[in-house]
C-alpha cells in the first residue's frame, strides 16, 4: 500500500476549504490504510512563522486534532501526531537546507507573494525555508501520496526536486519521489470574498465556530446588488458556489432554478446555505465541541502517535546519517 502523509498548520480550527480539500479525502484514504501506511500530523512548527503569541500555537493544535477526529479519522493504522513532538524532522530539514540551491527557493510563489504583501521587517528566515521543512516532513517517512490543497502544489514540487537532488548527490535512491493528491472537485474552495479561502484573508467559513460566528461569516459573503425580484446568475455567485460544494445535486438544481427565476434574494440563499451547513456537519460539530473539552485525551492520542512516528523517523534518519558519514543516534 502506498504511504500517505499530510499536515495542516495549526492556525486555528480548520476552515471549510481545509476540510473539503484535505481532511475528508485524507480520512477516507487513512481509514483504508494498513498499519503505518498513513501519516497525519499537525504542522505546529510551520505555524510558528506567523503566530506572534506562542501560547496560541499549542491551543490551536487541539482544534486541528479535534477536527480530524470529528471527521472520523481512525488512528488504529494511522500515525497521528504533532510535528513538534517528532523534532527529528528539523535535522533532516537542515541537511536539505545545505544541499538545496538558495536560488531555487527564492522562486517559490508563497515566498514571492509574501515579500510583496508583508513588511519585510516581519519576514522570517522560517518563511523562506518553509518548503524545506515541508519536504523533510514528507521525505523523512518516504511518503508517496500527499493530499493537499491546490496552493500547496509548488511545495510538493520542491519536495520532489529535493528528493531527486539528494538522491543524485548521494548516488542512491534514498528518497522516494512523492506525488501530490489533489481532490479534483474541491481543489480550490473560494472564501466569502470570492478569493481563495484562507485564514490570512479573513474570508473563511469556519464550520467549527459558534452558530453566531458561522452565521455572521455566511452573511458576509460578497454578492452583487441585485434586488430580490431580479433574476440572478447561479454560475457566478459565491453563495451558490459554496452551496454547490456541499449540497446534493437535486438541492443544488433547485437553488439554481430559484436564482434563474428571480424573486429569490441573496439573504434567503445565505440562510439556506447556513442551515445546510449546520445540518450537514451537525455530527462533526458536536463531536468537535465535545473533544475540545477533553484536551488530556487529545494529548494522550497525539503522544501515542508521536511515539510510533519517532521510532520510524529515528530509523530513517540513522540511515540518512550513515550516508552523510555521521554516527547513528538513538
Ligand atoms: N504547508 C501545509 C499547509 O499550509 C502544511 C504542511 C506542512 C504539509 N508540512 C506538510 C502538508 C507536509 C502536506 C505535507 O497547509
CSV table of C-alpha atoms and ligand atoms in Angstrom, one decimal:
chain,number,residue,atom,x,y,z
A,1,UNK,CA,0.0,0.0,0.0
A,2,UNK,CA,1.3,3.5,-0.9
A,3,UNK,CA,2.2,5.7,2.0
A,4,UNK,CA,0.0,8.7,2.5
A,5,UNK,CA,1.1,11.8,4.5
A,6,UNK,CA,-0.4,15.2,5.1
A,7,UNK,CA,-0.4,18.0,7.6
A,8,UNK,CA,-2.4,21.1,8.4
A,9,UNK,CA,-0.9,24.2,10.0
A,10,UNK,CA,-2.2,24.9,13.5
A,11,UNK,CA,-3.6,28.4,12.8
A,12,UNK,CA,-7.0,27.9,14.4
A,13,UNK,CA,-9.7,25.4,13.6
A,14,UNK,CA,-9.7,24.1,10.0
A,15,UNK,CA,-12.0,26.0,7.7
A,16,UNK,CA,-14.3,24.6,5.1
A,17,UNK,CA,-11.5,24.8,2.5
A,18,UNK,CA,-9.2,22.6,4.6
A,19,UNK,CA,-12.0,20.2,5.4
A,20,UNK,CA,-13.1,19.6,1.8
A,21,UNK,CA,-9.8,19.6,0.1
A,22,UNK,CA,-7.6,17.9,2.7
A,23,UNK,CA,-9.4,16.4,5.8
A,24,UNK,CA,-12.3,14.5,4.1
A,25,UNK,CA,-10.2,12.9,1.3
A,26,UNK,CA,-7.3,12.1,3.7
A,27,UNK,CA,-9.6,10.5,6.3
A,28,UNK,CA,-11.0,8.3,3.5
A,29,UNK,CA,-7.5,7.1,2.5
A,30,UNK,CA,-6.2,6.8,6.1
A,31,UNK,CA,-9.2,4.7,7.2
A,32,UNK,CA,-8.5,2.2,4.5
A,33,UNK,CA,-4.8,2.1,5.1
A,34,UNK,CA,-2.8,-0.8,6.5
A,35,UNK,CA,-0.6,-0.5,9.6
A,36,UNK,CA,1.7,2.6,9.5
A,37,UNK,CA,0.9,3.4,5.9
A,38,UNK,CA,-0.7,6.8,6.7
A,39,UNK,CA,0.7,9.8,8.5
A,40,UNK,CA,-1.3,12.8,9.5
A,41,UNK,CA,0.2,15.5,11.6
A,42,UNK,CA,-0.4,18.9,12.9
A,43,UNK,CA,2.2,21.3,11.4
A,44,UNK,CA,2.8,23.4,14.5
A,45,UNK,CA,6.4,24.1,13.6
A,46,UNK,CA,5.2,25.6,10.3
A,47,UNK,CA,2.6,27.7,12.1
A,48,UNK,CA,5.4,29.4,14.1
A,49,UNK,CA,6.2,31.6,11.1
A,50,UNK,CA,3.1,33.7,11.5
A,51,UNK,CA,1.9,33.4,15.1
A,52,UNK,CA,3.0,36.1,17.3
A,53,UNK,CA,1.6,34.7,20.5
A,54,UNK,CA,3.4,31.4,21.3
A,55,UNK,CA,0.6,30.2,23.6
A,56,UNK,CA,-1.9,30.1,20.8
A,57,UNK,CA,0.1,27.6,18.8
A,58,UNK,CA,-0.4,24.9,21.4
A,59,UNK,CA,-4.1,25.7,21.8
A,60,UNK,CA,-4.6,25.6,18.1
A,61,UNK,CA,-3.1,22.1,17.9
A,62,UNK,CA,-6.1,20.9,19.9
A,63,UNK,CA,-8.5,22.4,17.4
A,64,UNK,CA,-6.8,20.7,14.5
A,65,UNK,CA,-6.6,17.4,16.3
A,66,UNK,CA,-10.3,17.5,17.3
A,67,UNK,CA,-11.3,18.3,13.8
A,68,UNK,CA,-9.5,15.3,12.3
A,69,UNK,CA,-11.1,13.0,14.9
A,70,UNK,CA,-14.6,14.7,14.4
A,71,UNK,CA,-14.4,13.8,10.7
A,72,UNK,CA,-13.9,10.1,11.7
A,73,UNK,CA,-10.1,9.6,11.5
A,74,UNK,CA,-9.4,6.1,12.8
A,75,UNK,CA,-6.0,6.1,14.4
A,76,UNK,CA,-5.5,2.3,14.6
A,77,UNK,CA,-3.4,2.3,11.5
A,78,UNK,CA,-2.6,6.0,11.0
A,79,UNK,CA,0.2,7.8,12.8
A,80,UNK,CA,-1.4,10.9,14.1
A,81,UNK,CA,1.0,13.3,15.8
A,82,UNK,CA,2.2,16.9,16.4
A,83,UNK,CA,5.1,17.8,14.2
A,84,UNK,CA,7.0,19.4,17.1
A,85,UNK,CA,6.8,16.1,19.1
A,86,UNK,CA,8.9,14.4,16.4
A,87,UNK,CA,11.5,17.1,16.1
A,88,UNK,CA,13.9,14.8,14.2
A,89,UNK,CA,12.4,16.3,11.1
A,90,UNK,CA,14.2,19.5,11.7
A,91,UNK,CA,17.5,17.7,11.4
A,92,UNK,CA,16.6,16.4,8.0
A,93,UNK,CA,15.4,19.9,7.1
A,94,UNK,CA,18.9,21.2,7.9
A,95,UNK,CA,20.5,18.7,5.6
A,96,UNK,CA,18.2,19.8,2.9
A,97,UNK,CA,19.0,23.4,3.6
A,98,UNK,CA,22.6,22.6,3.0
A,99,UNK,CA,22.0,20.7,-0.3
A,100,UNK,CA,19.3,22.7,-2.0
A,101,UNK,CA,20.3,25.8,-4.0
A,102,UNK,CA,19.2,29.1,-2.4
A,103,UNK,CA,18.4,30.5,-5.8
A,104,UNK,CA,15.6,28.0,-6.4
A,105,UNK,CA,13.8,28.7,-3.2
A,106,UNK,CA,13.7,32.4,-4.0
A,107,UNK,CA,11.4,31.5,-6.8
A,108,UNK,CA,8.7,29.9,-4.6
A,109,UNK,CA,5.3,31.6,-5.2
A,110,UNK,CA,4.4,31.7,-1.5
A,111,UNK,CA,7.6,33.4,-0.6
A,112,UNK,CA,7.4,35.9,-3.5
A,113,UNK,CA,3.8,36.7,-2.6
A,114,UNK,CA,4.6,37.4,1.0
A,115,UNK,CA,7.6,39.5,0.0
A,116,UNK,CA,5.2,41.7,-1.9
A,117,UNK,CA,2.5,41.9,0.8
A,118,UNK,CA,4.2,41.9,4.1
A,119,UNK,CA,6.5,44.5,5.7
A,120,UNK,CA,10.0,42.9,5.1
A,121,UNK,CA,11.0,43.5,8.6
A,122,UNK,CA,8.4,40.9,9.6
A,123,UNK,CA,9.6,38.2,7.2
A,124,UNK,CA,11.5,35.5,9.0
A,125,UNK,CA,14.1,33.1,7.7
A,126,UNK,CA,11.5,30.4,8.6
A,127,UNK,CA,9.1,31.8,6.0
A,128,UNK,CA,11.8,31.4,3.4
A,129,UNK,CA,12.8,27.9,4.3
A,130,UNK,CA,9.1,26.8,4.9
A,131,UNK,CA,9.2,24.5,1.8
A,132,UNK,CA,12.4,22.8,3.1
A,133,UNK,CA,10.8,21.8,6.4
A,134,UNK,CA,7.7,20.6,4.4
A,135,UNK,CA,9.9,18.5,2.2
A,136,UNK,CA,11.5,17.0,5.3
A,137,UNK,CA,8.0,16.1,6.7
A,138,UNK,CA,7.3,14.1,3.6
A,139,UNK,CA,10.7,12.6,2.7
A,140,UNK,CA,11.5,11.6,6.3
A,141,UNK,CA,8.9,8.9,6.0
A,142,UNK,CA,9.2,8.2,2.3
A,143,UNK,CA,5.6,9.2,1.8
A,144,UNK,CA,4.3,8.7,-1.7
A,145,UNK,CA,0.8,10.3,-1.8
A,146,UNK,CA,0.3,13.8,-0.3
A,147,UNK,CA,-3.3,15.1,-0.2
A,148,UNK,CA,-3.1,18.9,-0.3
A,149,UNK,CA,-5.0,21.9,-1.5
A,150,UNK,CA,-4.0,23.4,-4.8
A,151,UNK,CA,-2.0,26.2,-3.2
A,152,UNK,CA,0.5,23.6,-1.9
A,153,UNK,CA,1.4,22.1,-5.3
A,154,UNK,CA,4.5,24.1,-5.7
A,155,UNK,CA,5.7,22.9,-2.2
A,156,UNK,CA,5.2,19.3,-3.3
A,157,UNK,CA,7.2,20.1,-6.5
A,158,UNK,CA,10.0,21.5,-4.3
A,159,UNK,CA,9.9,18.3,-2.2
A,160,UNK,CA,10.2,16.2,-5.4
A,161,UNK,CA,13.2,18.3,-6.6
A,162,UNK,CA,14.9,18.0,-3.2
A,163,UNK,CA,14.4,14.2,-3.2
A,164,UNK,CA,15.9,14.0,-6.7
A,165,UNK,CA,18.7,16.4,-5.9
A,166,UNK,CA,19.7,14.5,-2.7
A,167,UNK,CA,19.4,11.1,-4.4
A,168,UNK,CA,21.8,12.3,-7.1
A,169,UNK,CA,24.3,13.7,-4.7
A,170,UNK,CA,24.4,10.6,-2.6
A,171,UNK,CA,24.3,8.3,-5.6
A,172,UNK,CA,21.5,6.2,-4.1
A,173,UNK,CA,17.7,6.2,-4.2
A,174,UNK,CA,17.4,7.3,-0.5
A,175,UNK,CA,14.2,9.2,-1.0
A,176,UNK,CA,11.0,8.1,-2.8
A,177,UNK,CA,9.6,10.9,-5.1
A,178,UNK,CA,6.3,12.0,-3.6
A,179,UNK,CA,3.1,12.9,-5.6
A,180,UNK,CA,0.5,15.4,-4.7
A,181,UNK,CA,-3.0,14.1,-4.4
A,182,UNK,CA,-5.4,16.7,-5.4
A,183,UNK,CA,-9.1,16.4,-4.8
A,184,UNK,CA,-10.4,17.4,-8.2
A,185,UNK,CA,-13.9,18.5,-7.2
A,186,UNK,CA,-12.9,20.8,-4.3
A,187,UNK,CA,-9.4,21.7,-5.2
A,188,UNK,CA,-10.0,25.4,-4.9
A,189,UNK,CA,-12.5,26.5,-2.3
A,190,UNK,CA,-13.4,30.1,-2.5
A,191,UNK,CA,-13.9,32.3,0.5
A,192,UNK,CA,-16.7,34.8,1.3
A,193,UNK,CA,-15.0,37.4,-0.9
A,194,UNK,CA,-14.5,35.1,-3.9
A,195,UNK,CA,-10.8,34.7,-3.3
A,196,UNK,CA,-9.1,31.5,-2.2
A,197,UNK,CA,-10.3,30.7,1.3
A,198,UNK,CA,-7.5,31.4,3.8
A,199,UNK,CA,-7.2,32.4,7.4
A,200,UNK,CA,-4.9,35.3,6.5
A,201,UNK,CA,-7.6,36.7,4.2
A,202,UNK,CA,-10.3,36.6,6.9
A,203,UNK,CA,-12.7,35.1,4.3
A,204,UNK,CA,-13.3,31.7,5.9
A,205,UNK,CA,-16.3,29.7,6.6
A,206,UNK,CA,-15.4,28.1,10.0
A,207,UNK,CA,-17.7,25.3,10.5
A,208,UNK,CA,-16.3,24.7,13.9
A,209,UNK,CA,-17.1,28.1,15.2
A,210,UNK,CA,-20.3,29.0,17.2
A,211,UNK,CA,-23.6,29.3,15.3
A,212,UNK,CA,-23.4,33.1,15.6
A,213,UNK,CA,-20.0,33.4,14.1
A,214,UNK,CA,-20.7,31.0,11.4
A,215,UNK,CA,-23.9,32.9,10.5
A,216,UNK,CA,-22.0,36.2,10.5
A,217,UNK,CA,-19.4,34.7,8.1
A,218,UNK,CA,-22.1,33.5,5.8
A,219,UNK,CA,-24.0,36.8,5.9
A,220,UNK,CA,-20.7,38.4,4.9
A,221,UNK,CA,-20.5,36.6,1.6
A,222,UNK,CA,-20.0,39.1,-1.1
A,223,UNK,CA,-22.7,39.4,-3.8
A,224,UNK,CA,-23.7,41.9,-6.4
A,225,UNK,CA,-26.5,44.3,-5.6
A,226,UNK,CA,-29.4,42.7,-7.5
A,227,UNK,CA,-32.8,43.1,-5.8
A,228,UNK,CA,-34.9,40.2,-4.6
A,229,UNK,CA,-37.1,40.3,-7.7
A,230,UNK,CA,-34.3,40.3,-10.3
A,231,UNK,CA,-33.0,37.1,-12.0
A,232,UNK,CA,-29.6,36.0,-10.8
A,233,UNK,CA,-26.7,34.1,-12.3
A,234,UNK,CA,-26.2,30.9,-10.3
A,235,UNK,CA,-22.9,30.2,-12.0
A,236,UNK,CA,-21.0,33.2,-10.7
A,237,UNK,CA,-22.5,33.8,-7.3
A,238,UNK,CA,-20.3,32.9,-4.3
A,239,UNK,CA,-23.2,31.7,-2.1
A,240,UNK,CA,-24.2,29.3,-4.8
A,241,UNK,CA,-20.6,28.2,-5.4
A,242,UNK,CA,-20.2,27.3,-1.7
A,243,UNK,CA,-23.6,25.6,-1.6
A,244,UNK,CA,-22.7,23.6,-4.7
A,245,UNK,CA,-19.6,22.2,-2.8
A,246,UNK,CA,-21.6,20.6,-0.1
A,247,UNK,CA,-25.2,20.1,-1.1
A,248,UNK,CA,-26.5,17.1,-3.1
A,249,UNK,CA,-27.2,17.6,-6.8
A,250,UNK,CA,-31.0,17.8,-6.5
A,251,UNK,CA,-30.8,20.6,-3.9
A,252,UNK,CA,-28.3,22.5,-6.0
A,253,UNK,CA,-30.5,22.4,-9.0
A,254,UNK,CA,-33.5,23.6,-7.0
A,255,UNK,CA,-31.5,26.6,-5.8
A,256,UNK,CA,-30.1,27.3,-9.2
A,257,UNK,CA,-33.6,27.4,-10.6
A,258,UNK,CA,-34.7,29.9,-7.9
A,259,UNK,CA,-31.7,32.1,-8.9
A,260,UNK,CA,-32.7,32.0,-12.6
A,261,UNK,CA,-36.4,32.7,-12.0
A,262,UNK,CA,-35.9,35.7,-9.8
A,263,UNK,CA,-37.9,36.5,-6.7
A,264,UNK,CA,-35.3,34.8,-4.6
A,265,UNK,CA,-32.9,37.1,-2.6
A,266,UNK,CA,-29.3,36.6,-1.6
A,267,UNK,CA,-30.4,36.8,2.1
A,268,UNK,CA,-32.6,33.8,1.6
A,269,UNK,CA,-29.8,32.0,-0.2
A,270,UNK,CA,-27.4,32.7,2.7
A,271,UNK,CA,-29.9,31.4,5.2
A,272,UNK,CA,-30.3,28.2,3.1
A,273,UNK,CA,-26.5,27.8,3.0
A,274,UNK,CA,-26.2,28.4,6.7
A,275,UNK,CA,-28.9,25.9,7.6
A,276,UNK,CA,-27.5,23.3,5.2
A,277,UNK,CA,-24.0,23.6,6.8
A,278,UNK,CA,-25.4,23.3,10.3
A,279,UNK,CA,-27.4,20.2,9.1
A,280,UNK,CA,-24.7,18.6,7.2
A,281,UNK,CA,-22.0,18.9,9.8
A,282,UNK,CA,-24.1,18.6,12.9
A,283,UNK,CA,-22.4,15.3,13.9
A,284,UNK,CA,-18.9,16.6,13.3
A,285,UNK,CA,-19.6,19.8,15.2
A,286,UNK,CA,-21.0,18.1,18.2
A,287,UNK,CA,-18.0,15.7,18.3
A,288,UNK,CA,-15.6,18.6,17.9
A,289,UNK,CA,-17.0,20.6,20.7
A,290,UNK,CA,-17.0,17.6,23.0
A,291,UNK,CA,-13.4,16.7,22.1
A,292,UNK,CA,-12.3,20.2,22.8
A,293,UNK,CA,-13.4,19.6,26.4
A,294,UNK,CA,-11.1,16.6,26.6
A,295,UNK,CA,-7.7,18.1,26.0
A,296,UNK,CA,-5.8,15.5,28.0
A,297,UNK,CA,-7.4,12.8,25.9
A,298,UNK,CA,-6.2,14.6,22.8
A,299,UNK,CA,-2.7,15.0,24.3
A,300,UNK,CA,-2.7,11.2,25.0
A,301,UNK,CA,-3.7,10.3,21.5
A,302,UNK,CA,-1.1,12.6,19.9
A,303,UNK,CA,1.6,11.4,22.3
A,304,UNK,CA,0.9,7.8,21.2
A,305,UNK,CA,1.1,8.8,17.6
A,306,UNK,CA,4.4,10.7,18.2
A,307,UNK,CA,6.0,7.7,19.9
A,308,UNK,CA,5.3,5.5,16.9
A,309,UNK,CA,6.3,8.1,14.4
A,310,UNK,CA,9.5,8.8,16.3
A,311,UNK,CA,10.6,5.2,16.0
A,312,UNK,CA,10.1,5.2,12.3
A,313,UNK,CA,11.8,8.6,11.9
A,314,UNK,CA,14.8,7.6,14.0
A,315,UNK,CA,15.5,4.6,11.9
A,316,UNK,CA,15.1,6.5,8.7
A,317,UNK,CA,17.3,9.3,10.0
A,318,UNK,CA,20.0,6.9,11.0
A,319,UNK,CA,20.0,5.5,7.5
A,320,UNK,CA,20.4,9.0,6.1
A,321,UNK,CA,23.1,9.9,8.6
A,322,UNK,CA,25.0,6.9,7.6
A,323,UNK,CA,25.2,8.2,4.0
A,324,UNK,CA,26.4,11.5,5.4
A,325,UNK,CA,29.1,9.7,7.4
A,326,UNK,CA,27.6,10.8,10.7
A,327,UNK,CA,27.2,8.4,13.7
A,328,UNK,CA,23.9,6.8,14.4
A,329,UNK,CA,21.9,8.2,17.2
A,330,UNK,CA,19.4,6.5,19.4
B,1,LIG,N1,2.1,23.7,4.2
B,1,LIG,C1,0.9,23.0,4.5
B,1,LIG,C2,-0.3,24.0,4.6
B,1,LIG,O1,-0.1,25.1,4.9
B,1,LIG,C3,1.0,22.2,5.8
B,1,LIG,C4,2.1,21.2,5.7
B,1,LIG,C5,3.3,21.2,6.4
B,1,LIG,C6,2.1,20.0,4.9
B,1,LIG,N2,4.0,20.1,6.1
B,1,LIG,C7,3.3,19.3,5.2
B,1,LIG,C8,1.2,19.4,4.1
B,1,LIG,C9,3.6,18.1,4.6
B,1,LIG,C10,1.5,18.2,3.4
B,1,LIG,C11,2.7,17.6,3.7
B,1,LIG,O2,-1.4,23.6,4.5
